[in-house]
Amino acid sequence: MTVGQERAWDTYWEKMGNDVKALPEGPLDFDSWFGRSAPVLLEIGSGMGETTSQLVAAAPELNYVAVEVYKPGLAQLLLRGEHLGGLDNLRVLRGDAVDLLTDHIAPGSLHGVRIFFPDPWPKKKHHKRRLVQPEFVSLLASRLSPGGVLHLATDWEHYAEQMLEVCSGERLLTNMFDDWAPRPDWRPVTKFEQRAVNEGRVSHDLMFKRNDLT
């Protein structure tokens, strides 16, 4: 890690971070961790925190949780959050999102889930490694509260079509639009998305709402 990342990690990790594998059994008590009761939004795969830090700072009314496997990325997110003054409503977790959702997120407890530009695994033989698969989306949907929103974005057309098909096939979810969602003005354009634009790839957003079903 860089010197700045190391300093941010040493300064904020104990209060604002945890390893998924180190969590106590059962659902996380987010109210206690944040020191307040507020809607919980989970972002899966926050990368280097370029987008996440801005979204956290822009939504102080949310308890914003980011889960990521890459330690320098989480450290960079904490550093960016510090610079934006957006740390009070941010908590970070290092580890596998499936383990987190399965073992530590109560059903029906999330206000929203965001997955922006997950690894596309573009080669056909690697498609099975993609995160957005039926079993995973079913797990996500079960953790959303009724009315909660799953928001996905990718710049790989085939993956976008797969996301649309998988989410449309989940009975607990309803597409909020006919197919693709309009790109929201509040989602920052990252350097990776700008690179996609430069290379001629179009980004697609999808927004699915959790149905009031059991």
PDB file of C-alpha atoms in Angstrom:
ATOM      1  CA  MET A   1       0.000   0.000   0.000  1.00  0.00           C
ATOM      2  CA  THR A   2       1.046   3.621  -0.413  1.00  0.00           C
ATOM      3  CA  VAL A   3       2.050   5.705   2.577  1.00  0.00           C
ATOM      4  CA  GLY A   4      -1.293   7.506   2.467  1.00  0.00           C
ATOM      5  CA  GLN A   5      -3.228   4.251   2.288  1.00  0.00           C
ATOM      6  CA  GLU A   6      -1.263   2.815   5.221  1.00  0.00           C
ATOM      7  CA  ARG A   7      -2.014   5.913   7.292  1.00  0.00           C
ATOM      8  CA  ALA A   8      -5.737   5.805   6.444  1.00  0.00           C
ATOM      9  CA  TRP A   9      -5.842   2.101   7.277  1.00  0.00           C
ATOM     10  CA  ASP A  10      -4.100   2.594  10.623  1.00  0.00           C
ATOM     11  CA  THR A  11      -6.308   5.569  11.456  1.00  0.00           C
ATOM     12  CA  TYR A  12      -9.755   4.303  10.495  1.00  0.00           C
ATOM     13  CA  TRP A  13      -9.808   0.523  10.148  1.00  0.00           C
ATOM     14  CA  GLU A  14     -10.360  -0.324  13.814  1.00  0.00           C
ATOM     15  CA  LYS A  15     -13.487   1.834  14.006  1.00  0.00           C
ATOM     16  CA  MET A  16     -14.835   1.632  10.475  1.00  0.00           C
ATOM     17  CA  GLY A  17     -13.646  -1.711   9.130  1.00  0.00           C
ATOM     18  CA  ASN A  18     -13.795  -5.421   9.771  1.00  0.00           C
ATOM     19  CA  ASP A  19     -12.953  -8.691   8.089  1.00  0.00           C
ATOM     20  CA  VAL A  20     -15.954 -10.781   7.081  1.00  0.00           C
ATOM     21  CA  LYS A  21     -14.243 -13.900   8.461  1.00  0.00           C
ATOM     22  CA  ALA A  22     -13.754 -12.166  11.829  1.00  0.00           C
ATOM     23  CA  LEU A  23     -17.388 -11.173  12.302  1.00  0.00           C
ATOM     24  CA  PRO A  24     -19.305 -12.805  15.159  1.00  0.00           C
ATOM     25  CA  GLU A  25     -21.950 -15.331  14.228  1.00  0.00           C
ATOM     26  CA  GLY A  26     -25.304 -13.999  13.127  1.00  0.00           C
ATOM     27  CA  PRO A  27     -26.504 -10.785  11.507  1.00  0.00           C
ATOM     28  CA  LEU A  28     -24.449  -7.623  11.887  1.00  0.00           C
ATOM     29  CA  ASP A  29     -25.885  -4.990  14.209  1.00  0.00           C
ATOM     30  CA  PHE A  30     -25.535  -2.028  11.875  1.00  0.00           C
ATOM     31  CA  ASP A  31     -27.278   0.393  14.234  1.00  0.00           C
ATOM     32  CA  SER A  32     -24.670  -0.307  16.884  1.00  0.00           C
ATOM     33  CA  TRP A  33     -21.743  -0.173  14.436  1.00  0.00           C
ATOM     34  CA  PHE A  34     -22.812   3.162  12.963  1.00  0.00           C
ATOM     35  CA  GLY A  35     -24.076   4.531  16.261  1.00  0.00           C
ATOM     36  CA  ARG A  36     -27.441   5.401  14.751  1.00  0.00           C
ATOM     37  CA  SER A  37     -30.457   3.897  13.014  1.00  0.00           C
ATOM     38  CA  ALA A  38     -30.616   4.638   9.280  1.00  0.00           C
ATOM     39  CA  PRO A  39     -31.319   2.766   6.025  1.00  0.00           C
ATOM     40  CA  VAL A  40     -28.431   0.454   5.121  1.00  0.00           C
ATOM     41  CA  LEU A  41     -27.064   0.455   1.579  1.00  0.00           C
ATOM     42  CA  LEU A  42     -24.548  -2.214   0.578  1.00  0.00           C
ATOM     43  CA  GLU A  43     -22.087  -1.714  -2.257  1.00  0.00           C
ATOM     44  CA  ILE A  44     -20.378  -4.870  -3.479  1.00  0.00           C
ATOM     45  CA  GLY A  45     -16.951  -4.381  -5.023  1.00  0.00           C
ATOM     46  CA  SER A  46     -15.993  -0.801  -4.230  1.00  0.00           C
ATOM     47  CA  GLY A  47     -12.646  -1.109  -6.045  1.00  0.00           C
ATOM     48  CA  MET A  48     -10.380   1.846  -5.303  1.00  0.00           C
ATOM     49  CA  GLY A  49     -13.280   3.864  -3.897  1.00  0.00           C
ATOM     50  CA  GLU A  50     -13.397   6.477  -6.646  1.00  0.00           C
ATOM     51  CA  THR A  51     -17.172   6.299  -7.028  1.00  0.00           C
ATOM     52  CA  THR A  52     -18.023   4.997  -3.576  1.00  0.00           C
ATOM     53  CA  SER A  53     -16.427   7.854  -1.655  1.00  0.00           C
ATOM     54  CA  GLN A  54     -18.429  10.410  -3.622  1.00  0.00           C
ATOM     55  CA  LEU A  55     -21.683   8.506  -3.171  1.00  0.00           C
ATOM     56  CA  VAL A  56     -21.078   8.182   0.577  1.00  0.00           C
ATOM     57  CA  ALA A  57     -20.418  11.895   0.944  1.00  0.00           C
ATOM     58  CA  ALA A  58     -23.518  12.729  -1.106  1.00  0.00           C
ATOM     59  CA  ALA A  59     -25.866  10.561   0.998  1.00  0.00           C
ATOM     60  CA  PRO A  60     -25.353  11.335   4.696  1.00  0.00           C
ATOM     61  CA  GLU A  61     -28.827   9.966   5.409  1.00  0.00           C
ATOM     62  CA  LEU A  62     -27.674   6.418   4.567  1.00  0.00           C
ATOM     63  CA  ASN A  63     -25.580   3.938   6.506  1.00  0.00           C
ATOM     64  CA  TYR A  64     -23.271   3.032   3.624  1.00  0.00           C
ATOM     65  CA  VAL A  65     -21.457  -0.319   3.737  1.00  0.00           C
ATOM     66  CA  ALA A  66     -18.808  -1.287   1.174  1.00  0.00           C
ATOM     67  CA  VAL A  67     -17.510  -4.846   0.852  1.00  0.00           C
ATOM     68  CA  GLU A  68     -14.326  -5.503  -1.130  1.00  0.00           C
ATOM     69  CA  VAL A  69     -11.618  -8.186  -1.114  1.00  0.00           C
ATOM     70  CA  TYR A  70      -8.734  -5.873  -2.029  1.00  0.00           C
ATOM     71  CA  LYS A  71      -7.084  -4.298   1.037  1.00  0.00           C
ATOM     72  CA  PRO A  72      -5.380  -1.381  -0.781  1.00  0.00           C
ATOM     73  CA  GLY A  73      -8.735  -0.570  -2.391  1.00  0.00           C
ATOM     74  CA  LEU A  74     -10.444  -0.319   0.995  1.00  0.00           C
ATOM     75  CA  ALA A  75      -7.565   1.766   2.326  1.00  0.00           C
ATOM     76  CA  GLN A  76      -7.873   4.092  -0.647  1.00  0.00           C
ATOM     77  CA  LEU A  77     -11.630   4.360  -0.046  1.00  0.00           C
ATOM     78  CA  LEU A  78     -10.988   5.381   3.564  1.00  0.00           C
ATOM     79  CA  LEU A  79      -8.430   7.927   2.361  1.00  0.00           C
ATOM     80  CA  ARG A  80     -10.821   9.353  -0.226  1.00  0.00           C
ATOM     81  CA  GLY A  81     -13.608   9.441   2.352  1.00  0.00           C
ATOM     82  CA  GLU A  82     -11.386  11.383   4.712  1.00  0.00           C
ATOM     83  CA  HIS A  83     -10.686  13.981   2.044  1.00  0.00           C
ATOM     84  CA  LEU A  84     -14.411  14.347   1.302  1.00  0.00           C
ATOM     85  CA  GLY A  85     -15.452  14.458   4.956  1.00  0.00           C
ATOM     86  CA  GLY A  86     -17.727  11.456   4.334  1.00  0.00           C
ATOM     87  CA  LEU A  87     -16.601   8.932   6.931  1.00  0.00           C
ATOM     88  CA  ASP A  88     -19.329   9.151   9.560  1.00  0.00           C
ATOM     89  CA  ASN A  89     -21.797   7.175   7.444  1.00  0.00           C
ATOM     90  CA  LEU A  90     -19.254   4.735   5.937  1.00  0.00           C
ATOM     91  CA  ARG A  91     -18.253   1.278   7.103  1.00  0.00           C
ATOM     92  CA  VAL A  92     -16.091  -1.169   5.152  1.00  0.00           C
ATOM     93  CA  LEU A  93     -15.763  -4.935   5.127  1.00  0.00           C
ATOM     94  CA  ARG A  94     -12.998  -7.033   3.617  1.00  0.00           C
ATOM     95  CA  GLY A  95     -13.968 -10.415   2.304  1.00  0.00           C
ATOM     96  CA  ASP A  96     -16.412 -12.396   0.221  1.00  0.00           C
ATOM     97  CA  ALA A  97     -19.804 -10.807  -0.425  1.00  0.00           C
ATOM     98  CA  VAL A  98     -21.522 -14.203  -0.586  1.00  0.00           C
ATOM     99  CA  ASP A  99     -20.304 -15.095   2.904  1.00  0.00           C
ATOM    100  CA  LEU A 100     -21.361 -11.674   4.170  1.00  0.00           C
ATOM    101  CA  LEU A 101     -24.861 -11.906   2.714  1.00  0.00           C
ATOM    102  CA  THR A 102     -25.372 -15.521   3.725  1.00  0.00           C
ATOM    103  CA  ASP A 103     -24.132 -15.354   7.299  1.00  0.00           C
ATOM    104  CA  HIS A 104     -24.231 -11.741   8.442  1.00  0.00           C
ATOM    105  CA  ILE A 105     -27.031  -9.842   6.673  1.00  0.00           C
ATOM    106  CA  ALA A 106     -30.549 -10.410   7.974  1.00  0.00           C
ATOM    107  CA  PRO A 107     -33.267 -11.151   5.397  1.00  0.00           C
ATOM    108  CA  GLY A 108     -35.255  -8.086   4.388  1.00  0.00           C
ATOM    109  CA  SER A 109     -32.828  -5.658   6.039  1.00  0.00           C
ATOM    110  CA  LEU A 110     -31.139  -3.770   3.192  1.00  0.00           C
ATOM    111  CA  HIS A 111     -32.441  -0.512   1.733  1.00  0.00           C
ATOM    112  CA  GLY A 112     -30.429  -1.107  -1.429  1.00  0.00           C
ATOM    113  CA  VAL A 113     -27.566  -2.967  -3.075  1.00  0.00           C
ATOM    114  CA  ARG A 114     -25.200  -1.541  -5.682  1.00  0.00           C
ATOM    115  CA  ILE A 115     -22.844  -3.495  -7.926  1.00  0.00           C
ATOM    116  CA  PHE A 116     -21.062  -1.164 -10.306  1.00  0.00           C
ATOM    117  CA  PHE A 117     -18.784  -2.543 -13.027  1.00  0.00           C
ATOM    118  CA  PRO A 118     -18.012  -5.983 -11.584  1.00  0.00           C
ATOM    119  CA  ASP A 119     -15.280  -8.026 -13.253  1.00  0.00           C
ATOM    120  CA  PRO A 120     -16.803  -8.930 -16.662  1.00  0.00           C
ATOM    121  CA  TRP A 121     -14.762 -12.087 -17.222  1.00  0.00           C
ATOM    122  CA  PRO A 122     -15.158 -11.466 -20.970  1.00  0.00           C
ATOM    123  CA  LYS A 123     -13.910 -14.839 -22.225  1.00  0.00           C
ATOM    124  CA  LYS A 124     -16.796 -17.287 -22.700  1.00  0.00           C
ATOM    125  CA  LYS A 125     -15.023 -20.040 -20.754  1.00  0.00           C
ATOM    126  CA  HIS A 126     -14.859 -17.684 -17.742  1.00  0.00           C
ATOM    127  CA  HIS A 127     -18.502 -16.535 -17.758  1.00  0.00           C
ATOM    128  CA  LYS A 128     -19.277 -18.940 -14.930  1.00  0.00           C
ATOM    129  CA  ARG A 129     -17.014 -16.817 -12.702  1.00  0.00           C
ATOM    130  CA  ARG A 130     -19.202 -13.743 -13.114  1.00  0.00           C
ATOM    131  CA  LEU A 131     -20.759 -12.514  -9.898  1.00  0.00           C
ATOM    132  CA  VAL A 132     -24.281 -11.939 -11.210  1.00  0.00           C
ATOM    133  CA  GLN A 133     -25.712 -15.452 -11.416  1.00  0.00           C
ATOM    134  CA  PRO A 134     -29.228 -16.704 -10.504  1.00  0.00           C
ATOM    135  CA  GLU A 135     -28.280 -18.112  -7.104  1.00  0.00           C
ATOM    136  CA  PHE A 136     -26.457 -14.929  -6.104  1.00  0.00           C
ATOM    137  CA  VAL A 137     -29.270 -12.644  -7.266  1.00  0.00           C
ATOM    138  CA  SER A 138     -31.766 -14.760  -5.329  1.00  0.00           C
ATOM    139  CA  LEU A 139     -29.630 -14.286  -2.219  1.00  0.00           C
ATOM    140  CA  LEU A 140     -29.421 -10.537  -2.820  1.00  0.00           C
ATOM    141  CA  ALA A 141     -33.171 -10.243  -3.342  1.00  0.00           C
ATOM    142  CA  SER A 142     -33.879 -12.050  -0.082  1.00  0.00           C
ATOM    143  CA  ARG A 143     -31.769  -9.514   1.831  1.00  0.00           C
ATOM    144  CA  LEU A 144     -33.516  -6.465   0.373  1.00  0.00           C
ATOM    145  CA  SER A 145     -36.445  -4.971   2.230  1.00  0.00           C
ATOM    146  CA  PRO A 146     -39.705  -4.623   0.238  1.00  0.00           C
ATOM    147  CA  GLY A 147     -39.187  -1.671  -2.071  1.00  0.00           C
ATOM    148  CA  GLY A 148     -35.409  -1.943  -1.781  1.00  0.00           C
ATOM    149  CA  VAL A 149     -33.469  -1.463  -5.011  1.00  0.00           C
ATOM    150  CA  LEU A 150     -30.775  -3.567  -6.649  1.00  0.00           C
ATOM    151  CA  HIS A 151     -28.756  -1.306  -8.955  1.00  0.00           C
ATOM    152  CA  LEU A 152     -26.293  -2.833 -11.403  1.00  0.00           C
ATOM    153  CA  ALA A 153     -24.028  -1.238 -14.001  1.00  0.00           C
ATOM    154  CA  THR A 154     -21.607  -2.649 -16.561  1.00  0.00           C
ATOM    155  CA  ASP A 155     -19.926  -1.539 -19.760  1.00  0.00           C
ATOM    156  CA  TRP A 156     -19.819  -5.046 -21.249  1.00  0.00           C
ATOM    157  CA  GLU A 157     -22.919  -5.590 -23.398  1.00  0.00           C
ATOM    158  CA  HIS A 158     -23.070  -9.362 -23.061  1.00  0.00           C
ATOM    159  CA  TYR A 159     -22.771  -9.126 -19.271  1.00  0.00           C
ATOM    160  CA  ALA A 160     -25.503  -6.472 -19.237  1.00  0.00           C
ATOM    161  CA  GLU A 161     -27.780  -8.836 -21.157  1.00  0.00           C
ATOM    162  CA  GLN A 162     -26.941 -11.624 -18.709  1.00  0.00           C
ATOM    163  CA  MET A 163     -27.727  -9.329 -15.759  1.00  0.00           C
ATOM    164  CA  LEU A 164     -31.053  -8.378 -17.324  1.00  0.00           C
ATOM    165  CA  GLU A 165     -31.991 -12.006 -17.947  1.00  0.00           C
ATOM    166  CA  VAL A 166     -30.955 -13.213 -14.484  1.00  0.00           C
ATOM    167  CA  CYS A 167     -32.645 -10.403 -12.556  1.00  0.00           C
ATOM    168  CA  SER A 168     -35.802 -10.627 -14.675  1.00  0.00           C
ATOM    169  CA  GLY A 169     -36.014 -14.308 -13.765  1.00  0.00           C
ATOM    170  CA  GLU A 170     -35.967 -13.641 -10.001  1.00  0.00           C
ATOM    171  CA  ARG A 171     -39.527 -13.697  -8.636  1.00  0.00           C
ATOM    172  CA  LEU A 172     -38.724 -11.309  -5.795  1.00  0.00           C
ATOM    173  CA  LEU A 173     -37.569  -8.574  -8.188  1.00  0.00           C
ATOM    174  CA  THR A 174     -39.331  -6.312 -10.684  1.00  0.00           C
ATOM    175  CA  ASN A 175     -37.556  -4.196 -13.270  1.00  0.00           C
ATOM    176  CA  MET A 176     -38.249  -0.528 -12.598  1.00  0.00           C
ATOM    177  CA  PHE A 177     -37.944   0.189 -16.332  1.00  0.00           C
ATOM    178  CA  ASP A 178     -38.788  -1.651 -19.561  1.00  0.00           C
ATOM    179  CA  ASP A 179     -35.206  -2.905 -19.829  1.00  0.00           C
ATOM    180  CA  TRP A 180     -32.224  -0.596 -19.166  1.00  0.00           C
ATOM    181  CA  ALA A 181     -32.470   2.154 -16.592  1.00  0.00           C
ATOM    182  CA  PRO A 182     -31.470   5.655 -17.635  1.00  0.00           C
ATOM    183  CA  ARG A 183     -27.979   6.477 -16.461  1.00  0.00           C
ATOM    184  CA  PRO A 184     -28.429   8.413 -13.192  1.00  0.00           C
ATOM    185  CA  ASP A 185     -26.750  11.798 -13.021  1.00  0.00           C
ATOM    186  CA  TRP A 186     -25.598  11.066  -9.475  1.00  0.00           C
ATOM    187  CA  ARG A 187     -23.414   8.085 -10.459  1.00  0.00           C
ATOM    188  CA  PRO A 188     -19.926   9.515 -11.076  1.00  0.00           C
ATOM    189  CA  VAL A 189     -18.071   8.645 -14.264  1.00  0.00           C
ATOM    190  CA  THR A 190     -14.949   6.742 -13.230  1.00  0.00           C
ATOM    191  CA  LYS A 191     -11.759   6.531 -15.238  1.00  0.00           C
ATOM    192  CA  PHE A 192     -12.685   2.945 -16.139  1.00  0.00           C
ATOM    193  CA  GLU A 193     -16.080   3.973 -17.486  1.00  0.00           C
ATOM    194  CA  GLN A 194     -14.482   6.820 -19.404  1.00  0.00           C
ATOM    195  CA  ARG A 195     -12.024   4.335 -20.891  1.00  0.00           C
ATOM    196  CA  ALA A 196     -14.981   2.197 -21.983  1.00  0.00           C
ATOM    197  CA  VAL A 197     -16.529   5.231 -23.674  1.00  0.00           C
ATOM    198  CA  ASN A 198     -13.252   5.927 -25.437  1.00  0.00           C
ATOM    199  CA  GLU A 199     -13.138   2.313 -26.607  1.00  0.00           C
ATOM    200  CA  GLY A 200     -16.700   2.473 -27.900  1.00  0.00           C
ATOM    201  CA  ARG A 201     -18.428   0.447 -25.181  1.00  0.00           C
ATOM    202  CA  VAL A 202     -21.776   1.639 -23.855  1.00  0.00           C
ATOM    203  CA  SER A 203     -22.528   1.438 -20.143  1.00  0.00           C
ATOM    204  CA  HIS A 204     -25.855  -0.049 -19.074  1.00  0.00           C
ATOM    205  CA  ASP A 205     -27.629   0.524 -15.760  1.00  0.00           C
ATOM    206  CA  LEU A 206     -30.305  -1.805 -14.408  1.00  0.00           C
ATOM    207  CA  MET A 207     -32.568  -1.109 -11.428  1.00  0.00           C
ATOM    208  CA  PHE A 208     -34.751  -3.812  -9.927  1.00  0.00           C
ATOM    209  CA  LYS A 209     -37.096  -3.309  -6.977  1.00  0.00           C
ATOM    210  CA  ARG A 210     -37.795  -5.935  -4.313  1.00  0.00           C
ATOM    211  CA  ASN A 211     -41.405  -7.114  -4.394  1.00  0.00           C
ATOM    212  CA  ASP A 212     -43.525  -7.318  -1.270  1.00  0.00           C
ATOM    213  CA  LEU A 213     -43.386 -11.115  -1.264  1.00  0.00           C
ATOM    214  CA  THR A 214     -42.072 -13.745   1.139  1.00  0.00           C
TER     215      THR A 214
END
